[in-house]
XYZ file of C-alpha atoms in Angstrom:
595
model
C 0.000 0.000 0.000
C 1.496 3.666 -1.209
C 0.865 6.489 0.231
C 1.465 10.017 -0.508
C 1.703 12.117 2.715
C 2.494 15.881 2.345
C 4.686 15.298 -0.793
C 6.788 11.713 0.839
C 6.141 8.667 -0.430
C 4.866 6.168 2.192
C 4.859 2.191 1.532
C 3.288 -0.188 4.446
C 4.153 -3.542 4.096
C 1.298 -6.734 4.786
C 3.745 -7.566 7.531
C 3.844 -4.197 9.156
C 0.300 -4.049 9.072
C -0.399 -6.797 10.699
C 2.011 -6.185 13.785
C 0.005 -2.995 13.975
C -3.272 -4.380 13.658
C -2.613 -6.845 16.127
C -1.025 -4.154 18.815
C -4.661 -1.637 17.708
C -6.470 -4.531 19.115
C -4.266 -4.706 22.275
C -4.495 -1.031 22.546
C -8.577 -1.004 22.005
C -8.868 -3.833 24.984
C -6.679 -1.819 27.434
C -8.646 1.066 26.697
C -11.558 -0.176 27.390
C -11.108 -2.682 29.888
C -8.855 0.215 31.967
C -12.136 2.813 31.783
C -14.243 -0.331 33.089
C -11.792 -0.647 36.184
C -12.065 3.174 36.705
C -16.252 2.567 36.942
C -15.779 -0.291 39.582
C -13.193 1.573 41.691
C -15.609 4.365 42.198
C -18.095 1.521 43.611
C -15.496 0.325 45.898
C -15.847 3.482 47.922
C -12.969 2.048 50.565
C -9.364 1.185 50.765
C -10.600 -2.188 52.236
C -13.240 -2.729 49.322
C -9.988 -2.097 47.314
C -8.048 -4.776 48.463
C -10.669 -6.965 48.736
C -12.210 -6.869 45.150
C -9.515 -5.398 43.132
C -7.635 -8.916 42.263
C -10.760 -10.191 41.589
C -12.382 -7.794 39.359
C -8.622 -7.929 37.416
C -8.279 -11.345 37.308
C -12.123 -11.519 35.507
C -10.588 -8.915 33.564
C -7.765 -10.529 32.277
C -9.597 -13.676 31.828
C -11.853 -12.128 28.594
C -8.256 -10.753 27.247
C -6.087 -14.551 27.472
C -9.834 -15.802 25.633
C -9.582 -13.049 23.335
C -5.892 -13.644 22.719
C -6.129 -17.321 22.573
C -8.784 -16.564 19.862
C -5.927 -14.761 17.888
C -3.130 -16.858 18.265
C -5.833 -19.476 16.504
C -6.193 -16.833 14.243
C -2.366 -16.928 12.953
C -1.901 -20.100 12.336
C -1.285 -21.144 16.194
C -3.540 -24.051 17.429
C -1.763 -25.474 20.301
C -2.291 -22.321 22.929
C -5.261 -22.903 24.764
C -6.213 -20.311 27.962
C -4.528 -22.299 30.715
C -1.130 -22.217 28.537
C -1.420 -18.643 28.102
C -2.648 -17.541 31.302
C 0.810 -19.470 32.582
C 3.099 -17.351 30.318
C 1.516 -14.095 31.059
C 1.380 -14.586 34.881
C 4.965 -14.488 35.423
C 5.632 -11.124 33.386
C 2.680 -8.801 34.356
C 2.884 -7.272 37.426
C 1.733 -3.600 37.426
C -1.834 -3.835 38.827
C 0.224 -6.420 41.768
C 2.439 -3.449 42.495
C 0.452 -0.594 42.545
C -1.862 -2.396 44.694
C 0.888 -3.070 47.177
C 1.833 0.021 47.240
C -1.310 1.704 48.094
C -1.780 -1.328 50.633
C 1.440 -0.449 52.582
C 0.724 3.129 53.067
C -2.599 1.714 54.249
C -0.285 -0.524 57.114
C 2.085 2.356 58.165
C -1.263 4.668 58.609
C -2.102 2.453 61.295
C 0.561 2.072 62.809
C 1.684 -1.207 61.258
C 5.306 0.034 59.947
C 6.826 -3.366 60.662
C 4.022 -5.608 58.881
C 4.744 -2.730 56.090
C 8.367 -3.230 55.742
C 8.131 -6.932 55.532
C 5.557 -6.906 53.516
C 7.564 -4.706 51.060
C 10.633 -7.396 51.288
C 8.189 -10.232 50.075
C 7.357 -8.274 47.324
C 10.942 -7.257 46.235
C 11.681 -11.514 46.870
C 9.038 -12.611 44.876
C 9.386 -10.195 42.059
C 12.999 -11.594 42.018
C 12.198 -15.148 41.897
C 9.948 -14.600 38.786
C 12.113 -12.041 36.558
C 14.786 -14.611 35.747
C 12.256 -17.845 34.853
C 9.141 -18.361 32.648
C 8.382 -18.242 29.272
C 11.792 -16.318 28.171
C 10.369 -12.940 27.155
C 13.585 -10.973 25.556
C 12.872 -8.247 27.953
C 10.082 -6.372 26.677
C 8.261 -7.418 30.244
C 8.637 -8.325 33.749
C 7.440 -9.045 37.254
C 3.797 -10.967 37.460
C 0.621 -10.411 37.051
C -2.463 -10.366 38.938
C -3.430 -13.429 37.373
C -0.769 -15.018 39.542
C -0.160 -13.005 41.990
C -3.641 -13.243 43.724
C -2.813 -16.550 44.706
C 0.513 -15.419 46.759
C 0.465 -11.627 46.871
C -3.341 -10.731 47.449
C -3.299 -13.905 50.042
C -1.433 -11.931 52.276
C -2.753 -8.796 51.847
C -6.325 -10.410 52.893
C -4.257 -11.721 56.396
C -2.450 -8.696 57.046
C -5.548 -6.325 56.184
C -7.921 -8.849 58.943
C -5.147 -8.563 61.286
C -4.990 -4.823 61.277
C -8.396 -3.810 60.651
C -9.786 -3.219 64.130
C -7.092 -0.572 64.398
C -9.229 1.886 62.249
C -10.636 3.764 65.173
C -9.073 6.746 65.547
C -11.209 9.547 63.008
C -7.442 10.958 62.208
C -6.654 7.986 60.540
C -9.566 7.200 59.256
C -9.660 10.607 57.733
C -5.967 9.992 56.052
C -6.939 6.532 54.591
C -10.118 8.071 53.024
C -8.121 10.637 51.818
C -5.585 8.217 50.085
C -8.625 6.301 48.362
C -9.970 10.173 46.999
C -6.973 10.831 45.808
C -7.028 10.730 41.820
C -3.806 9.722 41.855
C -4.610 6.257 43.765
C -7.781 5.644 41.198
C -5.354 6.243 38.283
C -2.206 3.998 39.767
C -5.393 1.023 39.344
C -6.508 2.152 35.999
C -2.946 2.365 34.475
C -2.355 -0.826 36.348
C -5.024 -2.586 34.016
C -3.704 -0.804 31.295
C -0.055 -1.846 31.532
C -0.932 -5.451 32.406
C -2.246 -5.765 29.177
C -0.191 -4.143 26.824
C 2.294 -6.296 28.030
C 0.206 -9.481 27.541
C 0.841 -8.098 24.010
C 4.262 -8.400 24.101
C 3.622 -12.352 25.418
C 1.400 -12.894 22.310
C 3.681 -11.640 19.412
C 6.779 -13.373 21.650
C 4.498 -16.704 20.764
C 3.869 -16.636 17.780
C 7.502 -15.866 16.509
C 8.768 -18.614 18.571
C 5.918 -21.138 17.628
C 5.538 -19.082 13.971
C 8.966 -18.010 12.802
C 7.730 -16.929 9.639
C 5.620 -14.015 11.616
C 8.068 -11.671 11.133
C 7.994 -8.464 13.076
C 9.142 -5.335 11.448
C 8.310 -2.850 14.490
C 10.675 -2.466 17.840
C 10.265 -0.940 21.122
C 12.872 1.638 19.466
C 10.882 2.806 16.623
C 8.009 3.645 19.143
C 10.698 5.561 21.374
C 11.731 7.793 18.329
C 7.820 8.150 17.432
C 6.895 9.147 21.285
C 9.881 11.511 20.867
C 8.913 13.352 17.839
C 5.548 13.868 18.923
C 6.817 15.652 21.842
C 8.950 17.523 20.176
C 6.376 18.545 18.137
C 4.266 19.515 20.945
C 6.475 21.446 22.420
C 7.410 23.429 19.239
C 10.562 22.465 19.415
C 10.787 21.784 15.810
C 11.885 24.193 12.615
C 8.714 24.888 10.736
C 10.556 23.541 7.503
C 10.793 20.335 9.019
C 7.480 19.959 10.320
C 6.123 17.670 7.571
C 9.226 15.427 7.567
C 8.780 14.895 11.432
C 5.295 14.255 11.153
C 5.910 11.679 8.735
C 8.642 9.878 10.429
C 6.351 10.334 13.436
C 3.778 8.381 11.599
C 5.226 5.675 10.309
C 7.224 4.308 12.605
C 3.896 4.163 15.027
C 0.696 4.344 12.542
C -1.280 2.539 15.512
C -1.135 5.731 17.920
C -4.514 7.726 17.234
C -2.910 10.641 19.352
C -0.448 10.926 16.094
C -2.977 10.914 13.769
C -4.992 13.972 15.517
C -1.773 15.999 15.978
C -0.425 16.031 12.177
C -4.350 16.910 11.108
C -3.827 19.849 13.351
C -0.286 20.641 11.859
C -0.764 19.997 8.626
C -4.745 19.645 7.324
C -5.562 17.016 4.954
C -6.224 18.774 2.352
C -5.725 15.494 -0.179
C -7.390 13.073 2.222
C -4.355 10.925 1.732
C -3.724 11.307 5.542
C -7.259 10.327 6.340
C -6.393 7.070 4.170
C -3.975 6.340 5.768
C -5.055 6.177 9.419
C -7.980 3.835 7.922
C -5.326 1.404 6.642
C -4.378 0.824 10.149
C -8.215 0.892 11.792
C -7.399 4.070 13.155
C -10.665 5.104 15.534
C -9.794 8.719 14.142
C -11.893 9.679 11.317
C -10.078 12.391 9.769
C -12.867 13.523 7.183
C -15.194 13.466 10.387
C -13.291 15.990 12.230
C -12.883 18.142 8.752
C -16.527 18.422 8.915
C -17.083 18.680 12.769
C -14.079 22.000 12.752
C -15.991 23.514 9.408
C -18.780 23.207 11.574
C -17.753 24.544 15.058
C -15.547 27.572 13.829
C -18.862 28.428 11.854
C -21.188 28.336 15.104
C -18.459 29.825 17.500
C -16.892 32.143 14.674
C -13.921 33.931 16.290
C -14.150 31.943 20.042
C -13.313 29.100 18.017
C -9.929 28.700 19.288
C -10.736 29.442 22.761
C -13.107 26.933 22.834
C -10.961 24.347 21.226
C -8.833 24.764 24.067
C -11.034 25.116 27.038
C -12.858 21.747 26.175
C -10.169 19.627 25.046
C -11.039 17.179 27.401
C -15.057 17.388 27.548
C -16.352 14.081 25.976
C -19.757 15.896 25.155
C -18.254 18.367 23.442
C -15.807 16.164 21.130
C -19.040 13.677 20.288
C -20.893 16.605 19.087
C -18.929 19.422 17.376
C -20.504 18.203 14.031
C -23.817 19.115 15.413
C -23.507 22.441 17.464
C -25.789 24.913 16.693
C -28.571 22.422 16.139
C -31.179 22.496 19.152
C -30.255 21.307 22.721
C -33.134 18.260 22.491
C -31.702 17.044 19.612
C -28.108 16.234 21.394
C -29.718 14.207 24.016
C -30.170 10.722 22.670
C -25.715 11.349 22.073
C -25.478 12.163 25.514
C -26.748 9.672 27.147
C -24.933 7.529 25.055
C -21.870 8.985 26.256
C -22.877 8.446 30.268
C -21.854 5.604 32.419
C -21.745 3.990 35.797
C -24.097 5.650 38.410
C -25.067 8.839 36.453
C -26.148 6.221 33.196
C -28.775 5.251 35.984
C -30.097 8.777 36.787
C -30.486 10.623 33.775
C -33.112 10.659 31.575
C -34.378 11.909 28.501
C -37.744 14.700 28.265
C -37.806 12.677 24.698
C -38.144 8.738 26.177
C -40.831 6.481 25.300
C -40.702 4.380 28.417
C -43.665 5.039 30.821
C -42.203 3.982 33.619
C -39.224 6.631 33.131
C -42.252 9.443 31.614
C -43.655 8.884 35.228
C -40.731 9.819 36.983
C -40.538 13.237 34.588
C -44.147 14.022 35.448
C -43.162 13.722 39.054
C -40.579 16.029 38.593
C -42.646 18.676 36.607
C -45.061 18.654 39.686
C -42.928 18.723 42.013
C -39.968 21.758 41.833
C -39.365 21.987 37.912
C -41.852 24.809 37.123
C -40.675 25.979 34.071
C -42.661 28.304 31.464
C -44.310 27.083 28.085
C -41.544 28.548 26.502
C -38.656 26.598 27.227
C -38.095 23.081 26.083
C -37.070 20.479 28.911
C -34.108 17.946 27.822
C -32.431 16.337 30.771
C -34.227 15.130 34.405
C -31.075 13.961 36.776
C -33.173 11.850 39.669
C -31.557 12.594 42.958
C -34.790 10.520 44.823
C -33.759 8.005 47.244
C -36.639 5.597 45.491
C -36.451 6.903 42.027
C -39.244 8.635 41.863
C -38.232 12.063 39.981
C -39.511 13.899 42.764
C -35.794 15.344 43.720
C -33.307 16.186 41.749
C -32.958 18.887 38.615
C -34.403 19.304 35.264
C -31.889 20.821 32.534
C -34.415 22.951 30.084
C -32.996 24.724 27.093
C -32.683 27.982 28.744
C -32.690 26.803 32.478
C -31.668 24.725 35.529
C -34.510 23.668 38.354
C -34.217 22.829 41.476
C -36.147 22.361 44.436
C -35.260 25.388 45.896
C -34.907 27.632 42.507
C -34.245 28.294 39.058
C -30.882 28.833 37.630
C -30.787 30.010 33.483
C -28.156 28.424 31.903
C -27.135 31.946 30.074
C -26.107 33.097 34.064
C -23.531 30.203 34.889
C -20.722 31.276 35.591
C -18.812 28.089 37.412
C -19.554 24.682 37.701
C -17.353 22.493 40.262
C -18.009 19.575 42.150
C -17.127 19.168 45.596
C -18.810 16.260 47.607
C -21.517 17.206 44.409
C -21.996 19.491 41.843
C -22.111 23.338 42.944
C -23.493 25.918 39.945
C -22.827 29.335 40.910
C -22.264 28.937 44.644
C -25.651 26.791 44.793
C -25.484 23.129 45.500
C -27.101 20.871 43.417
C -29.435 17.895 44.555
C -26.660 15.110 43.760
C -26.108 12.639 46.394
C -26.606 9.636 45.028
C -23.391 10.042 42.549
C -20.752 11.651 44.507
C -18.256 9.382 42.935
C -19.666 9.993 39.142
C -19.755 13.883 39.109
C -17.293 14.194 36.697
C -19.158 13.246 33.899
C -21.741 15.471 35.267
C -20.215 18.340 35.222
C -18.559 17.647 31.642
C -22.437 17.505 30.474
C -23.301 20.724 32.194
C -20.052 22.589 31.273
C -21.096 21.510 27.841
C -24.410 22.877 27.640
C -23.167 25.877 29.268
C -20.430 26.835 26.601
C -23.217 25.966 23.666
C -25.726 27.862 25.083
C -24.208 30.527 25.341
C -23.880 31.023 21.729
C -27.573 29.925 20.632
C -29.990 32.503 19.936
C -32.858 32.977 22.568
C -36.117 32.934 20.757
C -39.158 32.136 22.819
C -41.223 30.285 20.665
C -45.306 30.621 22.437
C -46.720 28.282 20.840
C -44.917 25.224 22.549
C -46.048 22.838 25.138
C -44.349 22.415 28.466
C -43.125 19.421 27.441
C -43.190 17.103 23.861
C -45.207 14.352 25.364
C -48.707 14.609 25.651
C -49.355 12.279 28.704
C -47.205 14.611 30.291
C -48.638 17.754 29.809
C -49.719 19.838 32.879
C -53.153 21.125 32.133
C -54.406 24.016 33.957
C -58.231 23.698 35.055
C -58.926 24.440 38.619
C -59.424 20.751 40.008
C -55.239 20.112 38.727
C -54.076 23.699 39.244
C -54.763 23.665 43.592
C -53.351 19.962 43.296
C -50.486 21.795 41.457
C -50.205 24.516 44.155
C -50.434 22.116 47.487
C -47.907 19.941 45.712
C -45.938 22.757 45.473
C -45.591 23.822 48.689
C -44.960 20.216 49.749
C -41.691 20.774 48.359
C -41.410 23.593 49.862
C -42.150 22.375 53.553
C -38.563 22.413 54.764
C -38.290 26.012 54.562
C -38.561 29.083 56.683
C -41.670 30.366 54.895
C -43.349 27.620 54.469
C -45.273 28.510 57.765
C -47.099 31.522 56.292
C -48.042 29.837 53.044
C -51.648 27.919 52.462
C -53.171 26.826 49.464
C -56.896 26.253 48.947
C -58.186 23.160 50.722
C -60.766 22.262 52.936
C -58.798 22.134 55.851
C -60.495 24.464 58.481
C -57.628 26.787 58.887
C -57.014 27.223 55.536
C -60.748 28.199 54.705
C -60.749 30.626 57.461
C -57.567 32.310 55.808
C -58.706 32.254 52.376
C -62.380 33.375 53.314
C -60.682 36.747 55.234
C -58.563 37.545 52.791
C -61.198 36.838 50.164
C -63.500 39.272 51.806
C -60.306 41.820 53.057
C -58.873 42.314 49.633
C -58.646 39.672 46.906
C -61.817 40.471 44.846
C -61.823 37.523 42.419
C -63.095 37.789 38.810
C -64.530 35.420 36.136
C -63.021 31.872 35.923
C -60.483 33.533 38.521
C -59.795 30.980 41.482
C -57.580 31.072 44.745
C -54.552 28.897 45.044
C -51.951 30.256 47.238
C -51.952 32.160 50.471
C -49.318 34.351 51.904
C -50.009 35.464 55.003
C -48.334 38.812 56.548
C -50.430 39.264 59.197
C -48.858 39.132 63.382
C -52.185 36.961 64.486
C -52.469 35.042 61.487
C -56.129 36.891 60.199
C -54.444 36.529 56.554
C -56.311 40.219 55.723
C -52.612 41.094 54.677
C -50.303 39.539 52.465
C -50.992 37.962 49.187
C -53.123 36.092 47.285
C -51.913 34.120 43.963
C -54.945 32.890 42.013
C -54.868 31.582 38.017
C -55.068 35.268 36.769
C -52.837 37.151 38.703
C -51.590 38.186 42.349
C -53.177 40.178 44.863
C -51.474 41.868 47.484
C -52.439 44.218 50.278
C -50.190 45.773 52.898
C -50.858 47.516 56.012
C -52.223 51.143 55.425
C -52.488 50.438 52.089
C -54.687 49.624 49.211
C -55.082 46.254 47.900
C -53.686 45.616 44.470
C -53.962 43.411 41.496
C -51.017 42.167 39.117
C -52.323 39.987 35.980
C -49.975 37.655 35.097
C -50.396 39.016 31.470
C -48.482 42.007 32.558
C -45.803 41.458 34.939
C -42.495 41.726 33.352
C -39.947 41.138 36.470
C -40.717 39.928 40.204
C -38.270 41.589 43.080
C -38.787 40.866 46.673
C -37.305 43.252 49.497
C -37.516 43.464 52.833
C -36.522 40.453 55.545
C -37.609 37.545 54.273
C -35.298 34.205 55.650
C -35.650 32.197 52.629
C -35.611 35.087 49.614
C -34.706 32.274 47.162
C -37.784 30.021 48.254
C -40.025 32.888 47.892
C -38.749 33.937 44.776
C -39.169 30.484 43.270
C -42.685 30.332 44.267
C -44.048 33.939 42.782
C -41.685 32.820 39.778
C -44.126 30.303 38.954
């Protein structure tokens, strides 16, 4: 195969593209399997959990890769490797996840006070590490140590007896504190991911060292070496370290000495275009999960909807997985993004968001719930995303992401205000923490999803459209005749019972006190007009007579004050709510004359 990249002829040989096929496939299974490790370490939620279900998760891990490889080996041309066989060769070589395990395990030992267990522990690992280097299958050198496959059966045995033998010491909250904070740390979570990672890439260097000694004729034209000077150009590169006259050369001797690195692939598109398409050709020779022509179209398409920010937003979400899924579609309503991103979710958030556009009743039940509940938004905004924060997964707590807004119980936030998004123990928009308990551990992709219909937004037009719905669904719909409006208003203040004024507020029921309230201030001030019913109470008085305060009914709200004439708002004409004076929950109130 010839290839003509930025004026060099490029030849790949069958033989060098099946070394690199073979190492893709390596590469797509440590990728993935590595991200899968990541999801069950933030259900482990413990250093102990850790140790305890670490080796095993791995070693089911690993178990799907040896079937996989064994598959391969049968593949080309090698029929006498079963699992067992191969499982034997890789345990003595891979020992990463072992290690890293170890190590997080003996800082675990000296925090309680268990130095000496923690030294000797660290000597059997150095002798056992020793003992397997020199033996095995003969690996020239590409890999050492053992892996987990292996070492569960020696090293994780006495991690289990040391770990019961020192676990009642976990009493004092200072320690306790310290070990927590060595499981939060990122840099723990990542020593287990890159742990899987490792462990399998060098299972890779087991299968090719199989099949040239069982296959001689497999002939392998790439070397650790060539990678090296690859890995070294592309940081060179990076780094601008590089004459601009040479800049095509390097990325050409960047690419073809390792054609199976996508990372390559993305940084001489960037350098260099593809104007030809030749480069694009070229990274599908080699199964490259890069689609060059893609990302032609998805950069035509963001610098046109972000026009000169383009750059700047390049930059600032260079790691947001929501917004490199969708820069071919910016600019193209929020609603119809959602069905991507939710693909793109996982773990314990995949479980608690959901889709205004789903067809599944049970899930349309839980967004009703949530409508009637604390998301009160107007006709004129479109609702996309419900995140259920409910203990029983009922929608009733949580937020709802509209097109223009964010609700909460507790308030309204529009997206067009949000100015930071962080997460500590939760998500925290603007100051205000968000209803996200039940995925501490999973906020990341959270916030990646929020941050990313933040920067989009931002850039869309605002055009109130009055003719839509509250929501797309009909069975959802809230309709507003009196019997469902004052079930609408006492569910409302439900959700607001935890707060400060929730005391002075009544809605129209037949409960005695609340007639008596209504009735006074029906007769003191709030003069009701055709098809005009009561729904909310406010009362203002000192004694609790209700012949002050306000009155919220389907038309409008009426409000009298002390020494003062009573007057009416229509809802038809108010154009901005303030409140002033000492209320103790201004954002509760707020939300409630809001809506």
């Amino acid at each position: 195969m010839e290839y003509n990249l930025w004026g060099y002829e490029v030849e790949v040989t069958k033989k060098e593209a099946t070394f690199i096929l073979l190492k893709r496939q390596f590469i797509q299974w440590a990728e993935e399997y590595s991200e899968d490790m990541g999801y069950f370490y933030d259900d482990y939620k413990s250093i102990g959990r850790l140790i305890e279900y670490a080796p095993k998760t791995a070693k089911h891990i690993y178990s799907k890769v040896i079937q996989n490889s064994v598959d391969l080996l049968r593949n080309n041309g090698v029929y006498h490797i079963d699992n067992e066989t191969f499982t034997n060769y890789c345990e003595h070589y891979c020992f990463n996840l072992s290690n890293n395990l170890s190590e997080i395990y003996e800082k675990y030992m000296e925090l309680v006070g268990e130095r000496q267990l923690a030294e000797e522990f660290r000597r059997y690992r150095k002798s056992t590490r020793a003992r397997v280097v020199g033996g095995g299958f003969g690996i020239s050198g590409a890999v050492k140590g053992m892996a987990i496959a292996g070492a569960a059966n020696a090293t994780t045995g006495l991690i289990h007896s040391l770990f019961n033998s020192v676990g009642g010491a976990m009493t004092n909250a200072k320690i306790n504190k310290e070990i927590n904070r060595i499981y939060d740390a990122p840099k723990t979570k990542q020593a287990i991911v890159d742990g899987i990672y490792l462990d399998i890439m060098d299972m890779f260097n087991v299968f090719i060292e199989v099949c040239q000694t069982v296959n001689p004729n497999l002939e392998i034209e790439y070397t650790q070496e060539m990678e090296q000077r690859a890995k070294t150009i592309y940081h060179n590169l990076v780094e601008n370290l590089i004459p601009q006259v040479n800049i095509e050369e390097a990325v050409v001797d960047m690419l073809i000495n390792a054609p199976h690195i996508d990372d390559y692939y993305l940084l001489a598109y960037h350098l260099l275009g593809d104007e030809d398409g030749e480069l694009d050709k070229f990274s599908k020779a080699f199964y490259s999960s890069i689609d060059i022509g893609f990302i032609k179209q998805a950069d035509d398409n963001a610098k046109a909807f972000f026009g000169t920010d383009y750059n700047k937003i390049e930059n600032d979400m260079k790691y947001n997985n929501f917004y490199k899924a969708l820069r071919h579609t910016v600019g193209s309503p929020l609603k119809d993004m959602a069905s991507t991103c939710l693909e793109l979710v996982s773990g314990g958030l995949a479980e608690r968001l959901y889709s205004f556009e789903t067809e599944d009743k049970y899930d349309q039940v839980k967004l009703k719930n949530a409508i009637s509940t604390f998301a009160f938004f107007p006709k004129y905004e479109t609702p996309i995303f419900l995140f259920d924060n409910s203990t029983f997964s009922n929608g009733k707590d949580g937020f709802v992401i509209t097109d223009k807004s964010i609700y909460y119980p507790g308030g309204r936030i529009k997206i067009k205000d949000i100015t930071e998004i962080k997460r500590d123990l939760g998500i925290i928009i603007n100051g205000i923490k968000m209803p996200t308990s039940v995925i501490l551990t999973s906020t990341y992709q959270l916030e990646n999803l929020l941050n990313f219909i933040k920067t989009i937004s931002h850039y869309m037009p605002d055009i109130i459209n009055s003719g839509e719905h509250f929501i797309y669904k009909p069975e959802l719909t809230f309709n507003l005749n009196e019997e469902s409006s004052s079930q609408y208003a006492q569910e409302l203040l439900t959700s607001l019972s935890n707060s400060d004024l929730s005391k002075y507020l009544y809605s129209f029921s037949n409960d005695v006190k609340s007639v008596k309230k209504f009735n006074n201030a029906l007769s003191s001030y709030a003069k009701l007009g055709e098809e005009e019913f009561a729904l909310i109470l406010f009362d203002n008085t000192a004694f609790g007579s209700a012949k002050d305060g306000c009155l919220i009914s389907n038309k409008g709200i009426h409000v009298h004050n002390t020494f003062s004439s009573a007057k009416f708002f229509s809802f038809d004409t108010i154009q901005s709510i303030e409140l002033k004076g000492t209320f103790s929950k201004v954002t509760t109130a707020m939300r409630l004359f809001h809506y």
